[in-house]
CSV table of C-alpha atoms and ligand atoms in Angstrom, one decimal:
chain,number,residue,atom,x,y,z
A,19,MET,CA,-106.7,-66.0,-193.8
A,20,ASN,CA,-104.5,-69.0,-192.8
A,21,ALA,CA,-106.1,-70.5,-189.7
A,22,ASP,CA,-102.6,-71.8,-188.6
A,23,TRP,CA,-100.9,-68.5,-189.2
A,24,LEU,CA,-98.9,-69.0,-186.0
A,25,GLY,CA,-97.7,-72.4,-187.2
A,26,LEU,CA,-98.3,-73.9,-183.7
A,27,ALA,CA,-100.7,-76.7,-184.8
A,28,GLY,CA,-99.5,-80.1,-183.6
A,29,LYS,CA,-96.6,-78.6,-181.6
A,30,ALA,CA,-95.9,-79.8,-178.0
A,31,ALA,CA,-95.9,-77.0,-175.5
A,32,VAL,CA,-95.2,-76.8,-171.8
A,33,VAL,CA,-96.4,-74.0,-169.6
A,34,THR,CA,-95.1,-73.7,-166.0
A,35,GLY,CA,-97.5,-72.0,-163.5
A,36,GLY,CA,-100.3,-72.9,-166.0
A,37,GLY,CA,-102.8,-73.0,-163.2
A,38,GLY,CA,-102.4,-69.3,-162.5
A,39,GLY,CA,-103.6,-66.1,-164.2
A,40,ILE,CA,-101.1,-65.5,-167.0
A,41,GLY,CA,-100.1,-69.1,-167.4
A,42,ARG,CA,-103.7,-70.2,-167.8
A,43,ALA,CA,-104.3,-67.6,-170.5
A,44,VAL,CA,-101.0,-68.7,-172.2
A,45,ALA,CA,-102.1,-72.4,-172.1
A,46,LEU,CA,-105.5,-71.5,-173.6
A,47,ALA,CA,-103.9,-69.4,-176.3
A,48,LEU,CA,-101.4,-72.1,-177.3
A,49,ALA,CA,-104.0,-74.9,-177.2
A,50,GLY,CA,-106.4,-72.6,-179.2
A,51,ALA,CA,-103.6,-72.3,-181.8
A,52,GLY,CA,-103.5,-76.1,-182.1
A,53,ALA,CA,-100.7,-77.0,-179.7
A,54,ARG,CA,-100.8,-80.0,-177.3
A,55,VAL,CA,-100.1,-78.4,-173.9
A,56,ALA,CA,-98.6,-79.8,-170.7
A,57,ILE,CA,-99.5,-77.7,-167.7
A,58,LEU,CA,-97.0,-77.8,-164.9
A,59,ASP,CA,-98.0,-76.3,-161.6
A,60,ARG,CA,-97.4,-77.1,-158.0
A,61,ASP,CA,-101.1,-76.5,-157.5
A,62,GLY,CA,-102.5,-79.7,-159.0
A,63,PRO,CA,-106.2,-78.7,-158.8
A,64,GLN,CA,-105.6,-75.3,-160.5
A,65,ALA,CA,-103.6,-77.1,-163.3
A,66,ALA,CA,-106.5,-79.6,-163.7
A,67,GLU,CA,-108.9,-76.6,-164.0
A,68,THR,CA,-106.8,-75.2,-166.8
A,69,VAL,CA,-106.9,-78.6,-168.5
A,70,ARG,CA,-110.7,-78.7,-168.2
A,71,LEU,CA,-111.0,-75.2,-169.8
A,72,VAL,CA,-108.7,-76.3,-172.7
A,73,ARG,CA,-110.7,-79.4,-173.3
A,74,GLU,CA,-114.0,-77.5,-173.1
A,75,ARG,CA,-112.6,-75.6,-176.1
A,76,ASP,CA,-111.7,-78.9,-177.9
A,77,GLY,CA,-108.0,-78.5,-177.2
A,78,THR,CA,-105.5,-81.1,-175.9
A,79,ALA,CA,-103.9,-80.6,-172.5
A,80,LEU,CA,-102.4,-82.5,-169.6
A,81,ALA,CA,-101.9,-81.4,-166.0
A,82,LEU,CA,-98.6,-82.3,-164.3
A,83,ALA,CA,-98.3,-81.4,-160.6
A,84,CYS,CA,-94.7,-80.3,-160.3
A,85,ASP,CA,-92.7,-78.0,-158.1
A,86,VAL,CA,-90.3,-76.2,-160.4
A,87,THR,CA,-87.7,-75.9,-157.7
A,88,ASP,CA,-87.3,-79.7,-157.4
A,89,PRO,CA,-84.8,-80.9,-160.0
A,90,ASP,CA,-86.1,-84.6,-159.8
A,91,ALA,CA,-89.7,-83.5,-160.1
A,92,VAL,CA,-88.8,-81.3,-163.2
A,93,THR,CA,-86.9,-84.2,-164.8
A,94,ASP,CA,-89.8,-86.5,-164.1
A,95,ALA,CA,-92.3,-83.9,-165.5
A,96,ALA,CA,-90.2,-83.6,-168.7
A,97,ARG,CA,-90.3,-87.4,-169.2
A,98,ARG,CA,-94.0,-87.6,-168.5
A,99,SER,CA,-94.9,-84.7,-170.8
A,100,ARG,CA,-92.8,-86.2,-173.6
A,101,ASP,CA,-94.6,-89.5,-173.2
A,102,ALA,CA,-98.0,-87.7,-173.3
A,103,VAL,CA,-97.8,-84.8,-175.7
A,104,GLY,CA,-94.4,-85.4,-177.5
A,105,ALA,CA,-91.0,-83.9,-177.3
A,106,CYS,CA,-91.2,-80.3,-176.2
A,107,ASP,CA,-91.3,-77.7,-179.0
A,108,VAL,CA,-92.3,-74.7,-176.9
A,109,LEU,CA,-91.5,-74.0,-173.2
A,110,VAL,CA,-93.1,-71.1,-171.4
A,111,ASN,CA,-91.3,-70.4,-168.1
A,112,ASN,CA,-93.9,-68.5,-166.1
A,113,ALA,CA,-94.3,-69.9,-162.6
A,114,ALA,CA,-93.2,-67.4,-160.0
A,115,LEU,CA,-93.9,-65.8,-156.6
A,116,LEU,CA,-94.3,-62.3,-155.3
A,117,ARG,CA,-93.8,-61.7,-151.6
A,118,PRO,CA,-93.4,-58.4,-149.7
A,119,GLY,CA,-89.9,-58.1,-148.3
A,120,PRO,CA,-87.9,-55.0,-147.2
A,121,LEU,CA,-84.2,-55.5,-148.0
A,122,ARG,CA,-83.1,-54.1,-144.6
A,123,SER,CA,-84.7,-57.0,-142.7
A,124,LEU,CA,-85.1,-59.7,-145.3
A,125,GLU,CA,-84.1,-63.2,-144.1
A,126,LEU,CA,-81.7,-65.1,-146.2
A,127,ALA,CA,-84.2,-68.0,-146.3
A,128,GLU,CA,-86.8,-65.6,-147.9
A,129,TRP,CA,-84.3,-64.3,-150.5
A,130,ASN,CA,-83.3,-67.9,-151.4
A,131,ALA,CA,-86.9,-69.2,-151.5
A,132,LEU,CA,-88.0,-66.6,-154.0
A,133,LEU,CA,-85.0,-67.0,-156.2
A,134,SER,CA,-85.4,-70.8,-156.2
A,135,VAL,CA,-88.8,-70.4,-157.9
A,136,ASN,CA,-88.3,-67.2,-159.9
A,137,LEU,CA,-84.9,-67.8,-161.3
A,138,THR,CA,-83.6,-71.3,-160.5
A,139,GLY,CA,-86.9,-72.8,-161.5
A,140,TYR,CA,-86.6,-71.1,-164.9
A,141,PHE,CA,-83.1,-72.6,-165.3
A,142,LEU,CA,-84.1,-76.1,-164.3
A,143,CYS,CA,-87.1,-76.2,-166.7
A,144,SER,CA,-85.0,-74.6,-169.5
A,145,GLN,CA,-82.4,-77.4,-169.0
A,146,ALA,CA,-84.9,-80.3,-168.7
A,147,PHE,CA,-87.2,-79.3,-171.6
A,148,GLY,CA,-84.4,-77.6,-173.6
A,149,ALA,CA,-82.7,-81.0,-173.8
A,150,GLN,CA,-85.6,-82.2,-175.9
A,151,MET,CA,-85.3,-79.2,-178.2
A,152,LEU,CA,-81.6,-79.6,-178.6
A,153,GLU,CA,-82.1,-83.2,-179.5
A,154,ALA,CA,-84.6,-82.2,-182.1
A,155,ALA,CA,-82.5,-79.2,-183.2
A,156,GLY,CA,-85.4,-76.8,-182.8
A,157,GLY,CA,-87.6,-75.2,-180.3
A,158,SER,CA,-88.6,-71.9,-178.6
A,159,ILE,CA,-88.5,-70.9,-175.0
A,160,VAL,CA,-90.4,-67.9,-173.7
A,161,HIS,CA,-89.8,-66.6,-170.2
A,162,VAL,CA,-92.3,-64.5,-168.5
A,163,ALA,CA,-90.3,-61.8,-166.6
A,164,SER,CA,-91.6,-58.4,-165.6
A,165,ILE,CA,-91.0,-54.7,-166.0
A,166,ALA,CA,-89.5,-55.2,-162.5
A,167,ALA,CA,-86.5,-56.7,-164.4
A,168,SER,CA,-85.5,-53.2,-165.4
A,169,HIS,CA,-87.2,-51.0,-162.8
A,170,ALA,CA,-86.5,-51.8,-159.2
A,171,GLN,CA,-89.6,-52.9,-157.4
A,172,ALA,CA,-89.1,-51.8,-153.8
A,173,PHE,CA,-89.9,-53.8,-150.7
A,174,SER,CA,-90.3,-57.0,-152.8
A,175,GLY,CA,-87.3,-59.0,-151.7
A,176,ALA,CA,-85.5,-60.7,-154.5
A,177,TYR,CA,-88.3,-60.2,-157.0
A,178,SER,CA,-86.6,-57.5,-159.2
A,179,ALA,CA,-83.2,-59.2,-159.0
A,180,GLY,CA,-84.7,-62.5,-160.0
A,181,LYS,CA,-86.5,-61.0,-162.9
A,182,ALA,CA,-83.4,-59.3,-164.1
A,183,GLY,CA,-81.7,-62.7,-163.8
A,184,VAL,CA,-84.4,-64.2,-166.0
A,185,VAL,CA,-83.8,-61.7,-168.8
A,186,MET,CA,-80.0,-62.5,-168.7
A,187,LEU,CA,-80.7,-66.2,-168.5
A,188,SER,CA,-82.8,-65.9,-171.6
A,189,ARG,CA,-80.1,-64.0,-173.5
A,190,GLN,CA,-77.5,-66.6,-172.5
A,191,ILE,CA,-79.7,-69.5,-173.7
A,192,ALA,CA,-80.2,-67.6,-177.0
A,193,VAL,CA,-76.5,-67.3,-177.5
A,194,GLU,CA,-75.6,-70.9,-176.3
A,195,TRP,CA,-78.5,-72.7,-178.0
A,196,GLY,CA,-79.2,-70.5,-181.0
A,197,PRO,CA,-76.7,-72.3,-183.2
A,198,SER,CA,-78.6,-75.5,-182.4
A,199,GLY,CA,-82.0,-74.1,-183.5
A,200,VAL,CA,-83.4,-73.1,-180.1
A,201,ARG,CA,-84.7,-69.6,-179.6
A,202,SER,CA,-85.2,-67.9,-176.2
A,203,ASN,CA,-87.1,-64.7,-175.6
A,204,VAL,CA,-88.8,-62.8,-172.8
A,205,VAL,CA,-92.3,-61.3,-172.3
A,206,SER,CA,-92.3,-58.7,-169.5
A,207,PRO,CA,-95.8,-57.9,-168.3
A,208,GLY,CA,-96.6,-54.6,-166.6
A,209,LEU,CA,-99.7,-54.3,-164.4
A,210,VAL,CA,-102.0,-57.3,-164.9
A,211,MET,CA,-104.9,-58.4,-162.7
A,212,THR,CA,-104.3,-62.1,-161.7
A,213,PRO,CA,-104.5,-64.1,-158.5
A,214,MET,CA,-101.0,-62.9,-157.8
A,215,SER,CA,-102.0,-59.2,-157.9
A,216,ARG,CA,-105.7,-59.4,-157.1
A,217,GLY,CA,-105.1,-58.3,-153.5
A,218,PHE,CA,-103.8,-54.9,-154.6
A,219,TYR,CA,-107.0,-54.1,-156.5
A,220,GLU,CA,-109.2,-54.9,-153.6
A,221,ALA,CA,-108.3,-51.5,-152.0
A,222,PRO,CA,-110.8,-48.9,-153.1
A,223,GLY,CA,-109.6,-46.7,-155.9
A,224,ILE,CA,-106.5,-48.6,-156.7
A,225,LEU,CA,-107.7,-49.9,-160.1
A,226,GLU,CA,-108.4,-46.4,-161.3
A,227,ARG,CA,-105.2,-45.0,-159.8
A,228,ARG,CA,-103.1,-47.7,-161.4
A,229,GLY,CA,-104.9,-47.4,-164.7
A,230,ALA,CA,-104.3,-43.7,-164.7
A,231,VAL,CA,-100.5,-44.1,-164.7
A,232,VAL,CA,-100.5,-46.4,-167.8
A,233,PRO,CA,-100.3,-44.6,-171.1
A,234,SER,CA,-102.9,-47.1,-172.5
A,235,ARG,CA,-105.1,-46.1,-169.6
A,236,ARG,CA,-106.0,-49.6,-168.5
A,237,ILE,CA,-104.6,-52.5,-166.5
A,238,GLY,CA,-103.4,-55.5,-168.6
A,239,ARG,CA,-105.3,-58.7,-169.1
A,240,PRO,CA,-103.7,-62.1,-169.0
A,241,ASP,CA,-104.8,-62.5,-172.7
A,242,ASP,CA,-102.6,-59.5,-173.6
A,243,MET,CA,-99.6,-61.4,-172.2
A,244,ALA,CA,-100.7,-64.6,-173.9
A,245,ASP,CA,-100.8,-63.1,-177.4
A,246,ALA,CA,-97.3,-61.8,-177.1
A,247,VAL,CA,-96.1,-65.2,-175.7
A,248,ALA,CA,-97.8,-67.1,-178.5
A,249,PHE,CA,-96.1,-64.9,-181.1
A,250,LEU,CA,-92.6,-65.4,-179.6
A,251,ALA,CA,-93.2,-69.1,-179.2
A,252,SER,CA,-94.2,-69.5,-182.8
A,253,PRO,CA,-92.3,-69.8,-186.0
A,254,ARG,CA,-93.6,-66.3,-186.9
A,255,ALA,CA,-90.9,-65.1,-184.6
A,256,GLY,CA,-88.4,-67.4,-186.1
A,257,TYR,CA,-85.7,-64.7,-186.3
A,258,VAL,CA,-86.3,-63.2,-182.9
A,259,ASN,CA,-83.8,-64.5,-180.4
A,260,GLY,CA,-82.6,-63.1,-177.1
A,261,GLU,CA,-85.2,-60.3,-177.1
A,262,GLU,CA,-87.6,-58.9,-174.5
A,263,ILE,CA,-91.1,-57.5,-175.3
A,264,LEU,CA,-92.6,-55.3,-172.7
A,265,VAL,CA,-96.4,-55.8,-172.6
A,266,ASP,CA,-97.3,-53.0,-170.3
A,267,GLY,CA,-99.5,-50.4,-172.2
A,268,GLY,CA,-96.4,-48.2,-172.4
A,269,PHE,CA,-95.9,-47.9,-168.6
A,270,GLY,CA,-92.2,-48.9,-168.7
A,271,ARG,CA,-91.5,-46.1,-171.2
A,272,SER,CA,-93.3,-43.3,-169.3
A,273,LEU,CA,-90.6,-42.0,-166.9
A,274,MET,CA,-90.5,-38.6,-168.6
A,275,SER,CA,-94.3,-38.2,-167.9
A,276,LEU,CA,-93.6,-38.1,-164.2
A,277,ILE,CA,-91.8,-34.7,-164.5
A,278,PRO,CA,-94.1,-31.7,-163.9
A,279,ARG,CA,-93.5,-29.5,-167.0
A,280,PRO,CA,-95.7,-26.4,-167.0
A,281,GLY,CA,-96.9,-25.5,-170.5
A,282,PHE,CA,-96.3,-28.9,-172.0
A,283,GLU,CA,-99.4,-30.7,-170.7
A,284,GLY,CA,-101.4,-32.3,-173.5
A,285,ALA,CA,-105.0,-31.0,-173.9
A,286,ASP,CA,-106.3,-34.6,-174.1
A,287,GLU,CA,-104.6,-35.9,-171.0
A,288,GLY,CA,-106.7,-37.2,-168.1
A,289,PRO,CA,-107.5,-40.2,-166.1
A,290,ASP,CA,-110.1,-41.6,-168.5
A,291,VAL,CA,-109.4,-45.2,-167.2
A,292,ARG,CA,-110.8,-48.0,-169.3
A,293,GLU,CA,-112.1,-51.3,-167.9
A,294,ALA,CA,-109.4,-54.1,-168.0
A,295,GLY,CA,-111.6,-55.9,-170.6
A,296,SER,CA,-112.1,-53.0,-173.0
A,297,GLU,CA,-110.1,-52.5,-176.1
A,298,SER,CA,-107.5,-49.8,-176.4
B,327,NAD,N1,-99.7,-60.2,-162.3
B,327,NAD,C1,-98.9,-59.3,-162.6
B,327,NAD,O1,-99.2,-58.1,-162.5
B,327,NAD,C2,-97.5,-59.6,-163.1
B,327,NAD,C3,-96.7,-58.5,-163.5
B,327,NAD,C4,-95.4,-58.8,-164.0
B,327,NAD,C5,-95.0,-60.1,-164.1
B,327,NAD,N2,-95.8,-61.1,-163.7
B,327,NAD,C6,-95.2,-62.5,-163.9
B,327,NAD,O2,-96.1,-63.3,-164.6
B,327,NAD,C7,-96.0,-64.6,-164.2
B,327,NAD,C8,-97.3,-65.2,-163.8
B,327,NAD,O3,-97.9,-64.5,-162.8
B,327,NAD,P1,-99.4,-64.5,-162.4
B,327,NAD,O4,-99.8,-63.1,-162.1
B,327,NAD,O5,-100.2,-65.2,-163.4
B,327,NAD,O6,-99.3,-65.3,-161.0
B,327,NAD,P2,-100.3,-66.4,-160.4
B,327,NAD,O7,-99.9,-66.4,-158.9
B,327,NAD,O8,-101.7,-66.1,-160.8
B,327,NAD,O9,-99.8,-67.7,-161.0
B,327,NAD,C9,-98.5,-68.3,-160.7
B,327,NAD,C10,-98.7,-69.8,-160.8
B,327,NAD,O10,-97.4,-70.3,-160.6
B,327,NAD,C11,-97.5,-71.4,-159.7
B,327,NAD,N3,-96.3,-71.7,-159.0
B,327,NAD,C12,-95.8,-70.9,-158.0
B,327,NAD,N4,-94.7,-71.5,-157.5
B,327,NAD,C13,-94.5,-72.6,-158.2
B,327,NAD,C14,-93.6,-73.7,-158.1
B,327,NAD,N5,-92.6,-73.7,-157.2
B,327,NAD,N6,-93.7,-74.7,-158.9
B,327,NAD,C15,-94.7,-74.8,-159.8
B,327,NAD,N7,-95.7,-73.8,-159.9
B,327,NAD,C16,-95.6,-72.8,-159.1
B,327,NAD,C17,-98.7,-71.1,-158.8
B,327,NAD,O11,-99.3,-72.2,-158.2
B,327,NAD,C18,-99.6,-70.3,-159.8
B,327,NAD,O12,-100.6,-71.2,-160.4
B,327,NAD,C19,-95.0,-64.6,-163.1
B,327,NAD,O13,-93.7,-64.9,-163.6
B,327,NAD,C20,-95.0,-63.2,-162.6
B,327,NAD,O14,-93.9,-62.8,-161.9
B,327,NAD,C21,-97.1,-60.9,-163.2
């Protein structure tokens, strides 16, 4: 078995929101595959904690406190990461927010605030780090979107619209920069337990009820997302460009299962929810 099957050893990778649940798992996966990883997060201590975890596993990482909505801060982070880990080969756009917000009463400021992180932040980082890839005539960008990009998530303000925008931004990058050797793809998580979503699972019975609507009968782990991100980021996905992978245990493909259809129930159907950590 080739230990560097992914071909990421020695590459310079940047992960936005790397102090959070999925971003941290992505940073650990990329560093575990031998990449040098710059972790951008507006939460400096959480980014530093990810660096500590990477170094504990003998990896190379650097924390950069950066708000992805601030163009000057992003430009500065791009310069500092190039100086520290080298010109960016892999960018993972992942930093995002989720806020409750019914459209009927949503303030414009709330709409704009969410889009400025969840969509404009992805654009600013793509532009700043993509410039290094275009200069080197090679690189890979992976955007973490959501199944909410294709299924409207009600009462969540601009969340779904922003995620749909991310999918199209990724396709546009693929088309504009593909001829210069830069690929752009999306990983869309389903239900994953992270600091962003932890509050939902504190209500009694929610873990079981949520797991029961997923064909794989469990909630996703950040590592599930990280594996898909690492693949798309790597040369192993060298001919995958402009694509989206749903990493959701089949949830996004289960619409037909919502229809009551007497006589067509499977004998083996049932809640049978597995722990988030157990294998499918
Ligand atoms: N958790 C889920 O169930 C789920 C489902 C679908 C999609 N996603 C997506 O996965 C990605 C990661 O989410 P998560 O669940 O790990 O969330 P999280 O809240 O655990 O982590 C997000 C990280 O982004 C950082 N961040 C937020 N705003 C920032 C800004 N302006 N500048 C820099 N950093 C900023 C936060 O400090 C945090 O560390 C997001 O794009 C989210 O929309 C998550």
